[in-house]
Amino acid sequence: MRGQGYDVASNMRGAWNGLQALFLRDCLYTYYVYFFIHRLQLALVATAGNEIFVWLFFSKLTTIINLICASLKRHTELHYAQTIEIAHMVATGERETSRRAN
């Protein structure tokens, strides 16, 4: 399963020429949910308010992201580790490469 979030700009909503149409042409199983990211955020905020473990998880996640992004050295090391992991996945056939592949 893979997810991508976009704002509700006109470039996403176009049923024939927009980004939504490009996704549908590329993958027939694409499911478009209007305002999904906003709904997801509302659900997470409501859940985090009632469940301490969810709040702690996202609190720690935010701290980790800020720590990595604040240092150019850490950011470069993470990028290098991801490059090695992707190269390994391509070599083992776990990830495909082609034009327009992500």
PDB file of C-alpha atoms in Angstrom:
ATOM      1  CA  MET A   1       0.000   0.000   0.000  1.00  0.00           C
ATOM      2  CA  ARG A   2       1.273   3.462  -0.833  1.00  0.00           C
ATOM      3  CA  GLY A   3      -0.164   6.876  -0.119  1.00  0.00           C
ATOM      4  CA  GLN A   4       0.485  10.371  -1.363  1.00  0.00           C
ATOM      5  CA  GLY A   5      -1.143  13.567  -0.184  1.00  0.00           C
ATOM      6  CA  TYR A   6      -1.836  16.725  -2.160  1.00  0.00           C
ATOM      7  CA  ASP A   7      -3.821  19.842  -1.557  1.00  0.00           C
ATOM      8  CA  VAL A   8      -7.134  20.230  -3.323  1.00  0.00           C
ATOM      9  CA  ALA A   9      -5.782  22.493  -6.031  1.00  0.00           C
ATOM     10  CA  SER A  10      -7.260  22.347  -9.509  1.00  0.00           C
ATOM     11  CA  ASN A  11      -4.187  20.509 -10.817  1.00  0.00           C
ATOM     12  CA  MET A  12      -5.177  17.471  -8.713  1.00  0.00           C
ATOM     13  CA  ARG A  13      -8.916  17.416  -9.311  1.00  0.00           C
ATOM     14  CA  GLY A  14      -8.976  17.352 -13.092  1.00  0.00           C
ATOM     15  CA  ALA A  15     -10.681  14.092 -14.014  1.00  0.00           C
ATOM     16  CA  TRP A  16      -9.245  14.186 -17.562  1.00  0.00           C
ATOM     17  CA  ASN A  17      -6.002  16.192 -17.456  1.00  0.00           C
ATOM     18  CA  GLY A  18      -5.153  16.600 -13.789  1.00  0.00           C
ATOM     19  CA  LEU A  19      -2.777  14.717 -11.582  1.00  0.00           C
ATOM     20  CA  GLN A  20      -5.594  12.402 -10.536  1.00  0.00           C
ATOM     21  CA  ALA A  21      -6.034  11.268 -14.155  1.00  0.00           C
ATOM     22  CA  LEU A  22      -2.303  10.592 -14.494  1.00  0.00           C
ATOM     23  CA  PHE A  23      -2.362   8.367 -11.407  1.00  0.00           C
ATOM     24  CA  LEU A  24      -5.394   6.489 -12.700  1.00  0.00           C
ATOM     25  CA  ARG A  25      -3.718   5.896 -16.064  1.00  0.00           C
ATOM     26  CA  ASP A  26      -0.593   4.577 -14.356  1.00  0.00           C
ATOM     27  CA  CYS A  27      -2.365   2.375 -11.788  1.00  0.00           C
ATOM     28  CA  LEU A  28      -5.945   1.202 -12.234  1.00  0.00           C
ATOM     29  CA  TYR A  29      -6.281   0.453  -8.527  1.00  0.00           C
ATOM     30  CA  THR A  30      -5.700   4.043  -7.446  1.00  0.00           C
ATOM     31  CA  TYR A  31      -8.296   5.279  -4.998  1.00  0.00           C
ATOM     32  CA  TYR A  32      -8.823   9.023  -4.785  1.00  0.00           C
ATOM     33  CA  VAL A  33     -10.210  10.402  -1.515  1.00  0.00           C
ATOM     34  CA  TYR A  34     -11.186  14.058  -1.526  1.00  0.00           C
ATOM     35  CA  PHE A  35      -9.523  15.934   1.352  1.00  0.00           C
ATOM     36  CA  PHE A  36      -8.019  12.701   2.735  1.00  0.00           C
ATOM     37  CA  ILE A  37      -5.012  14.337   4.403  1.00  0.00           C
ATOM     38  CA  HIS A  38      -7.235  16.797   6.246  1.00  0.00           C
ATOM     39  CA  ARG A  39      -9.493  13.959   7.427  1.00  0.00           C
ATOM     40  CA  LEU A  40      -6.478  11.925   8.503  1.00  0.00           C
ATOM     41  CA  GLN A  41      -5.117  14.868  10.477  1.00  0.00           C
ATOM     42  CA  LEU A  42      -8.442  15.352  12.236  1.00  0.00           C
ATOM     43  CA  ALA A  43      -8.568  11.651  13.139  1.00  0.00           C
ATOM     44  CA  LEU A  44      -5.008  11.718  14.470  1.00  0.00           C
ATOM     45  CA  VAL A  45      -5.626  14.826  16.550  1.00  0.00           C
ATOM     46  CA  ALA A  46      -8.798  13.310  18.033  1.00  0.00           C
ATOM     47  CA  THR A  47      -7.035  10.021  18.758  1.00  0.00           C
ATOM     48  CA  ALA A  48      -3.940  11.655  20.202  1.00  0.00           C
ATOM     49  CA  GLY A  49      -6.105  13.693  22.548  1.00  0.00           C
ATOM     50  CA  ASN A  50      -7.626  10.526  23.986  1.00  0.00           C
ATOM     51  CA  GLU A  51      -4.719   8.072  23.761  1.00  0.00           C
ATOM     52  CA  ILE A  52      -1.397   8.986  25.391  1.00  0.00           C
ATOM     53  CA  PHE A  53       0.612   6.378  23.432  1.00  0.00           C
ATOM     54  CA  VAL A  54      -0.395   7.911  20.090  1.00  0.00           C
ATOM     55  CA  TRP A  55       0.534  11.371  21.341  1.00  0.00           C
ATOM     56  CA  LEU A  56       3.914  10.095  22.623  1.00  0.00           C
ATOM     57  CA  PHE A  57       4.652   8.368  19.309  1.00  0.00           C
ATOM     58  CA  PHE A  58       4.063  11.493  17.231  1.00  0.00           C
ATOM     59  CA  SER A  59       5.845  13.660  19.774  1.00  0.00           C
ATOM     60  CA  LYS A  60       8.961  11.475  19.561  1.00  0.00           C
ATOM     61  CA  LEU A  61       8.664  11.259  15.777  1.00  0.00           C
ATOM     62  CA  THR A  62       8.616  15.049  15.535  1.00  0.00           C
ATOM     63  CA  THR A  63      11.705  15.268  17.742  1.00  0.00           C
ATOM     64  CA  ILE A  64      13.587  12.732  15.595  1.00  0.00           C
ATOM     65  CA  ILE A  65      12.675  14.531  12.365  1.00  0.00           C
ATOM     66  CA  ASN A  66      13.738  17.891  13.793  1.00  0.00           C
ATOM     67  CA  LEU A  67      17.011  16.396  15.036  1.00  0.00           C
ATOM     68  CA  ILE A  68      17.893  14.931  11.635  1.00  0.00           C
ATOM     69  CA  CYS A  69      16.796  17.941   9.593  1.00  0.00           C
ATOM     70  CA  ALA A  70      18.618  20.422  11.845  1.00  0.00           C
ATOM     71  CA  SER A  71      22.022  18.956  11.030  1.00  0.00           C
ATOM     72  CA  LEU A  72      23.370  18.863   7.495  1.00  0.00           C
ATOM     73  CA  LYS A  73      25.748  16.057   8.491  1.00  0.00           C
ATOM     74  CA  ARG A  74      22.906  13.873   9.855  1.00  0.00           C
ATOM     75  CA  HIS A  75      20.757  14.647   6.828  1.00  0.00           C
ATOM     76  CA  THR A  76      23.600  13.635   4.487  1.00  0.00           C
ATOM     77  CA  GLU A  77      24.206  10.417   6.455  1.00  0.00           C
ATOM     78  CA  LEU A  78      20.507   9.517   6.263  1.00  0.00           C
ATOM     79  CA  HIS A  79      20.457  10.225   2.529  1.00  0.00           C
ATOM     80  CA  TYR A  80      23.549   8.048   2.044  1.00  0.00           C
ATOM     81  CA  ALA A  81      21.987   5.180   4.054  1.00  0.00           C
ATOM     82  CA  GLN A  82      18.790   5.415   1.984  1.00  0.00           C
ATOM     83  CA  THR A  83      20.820   5.348  -1.241  1.00  0.00           C
ATOM     84  CA  ILE A  84      22.582   2.161  -0.137  1.00  0.00           C
ATOM     85  CA  GLU A  85      19.283   0.566   0.897  1.00  0.00           C
ATOM     86  CA  ILE A  86      17.621   1.397  -2.431  1.00  0.00           C
ATOM     87  CA  ALA A  87      20.631   0.080  -4.385  1.00  0.00           C
ATOM     88  CA  HIS A  88      20.424  -3.170  -2.395  1.00  0.00           C
ATOM     89  CA  MET A  89      16.684  -3.472  -3.057  1.00  0.00           C
ATOM     90  CA  VAL A  90      17.228  -2.945  -6.804  1.00  0.00           C
ATOM     91  CA  ALA A  91      20.036  -5.515  -6.838  1.00  0.00           C
ATOM     92  CA  THR A  92      17.886  -8.130  -5.084  1.00  0.00           C
ATOM     93  CA  GLY A  93      14.840  -7.439  -7.275  1.00  0.00           C
ATOM     94  CA  GLU A  94      12.770  -6.132  -4.381  1.00  0.00           C
ATOM     95  CA  ARG A  95      12.363  -2.771  -6.134  1.00  0.00           C
ATOM     96  CA  GLU A  96      11.846  -2.148  -9.839  1.00  0.00           C
ATOM     97  CA  THR A  97      13.383   0.626 -11.877  1.00  0.00           C
ATOM     98  CA  SER A  98      12.040   2.069 -15.077  1.00  0.00           C
ATOM     99  CA  ARG A  99      11.007   5.353 -16.583  1.00  0.00           C
ATOM    100  CA  ARG A 100       8.513   7.209 -14.404  1.00  0.00           C
ATOM    101  CA  ALA A 101       9.233   4.836 -11.506  1.00  0.00           C
ATOM    102  CA  ASN A 102       9.479   6.505  -8.150  1.00  0.00           C
TER     103      ASN A 102
END
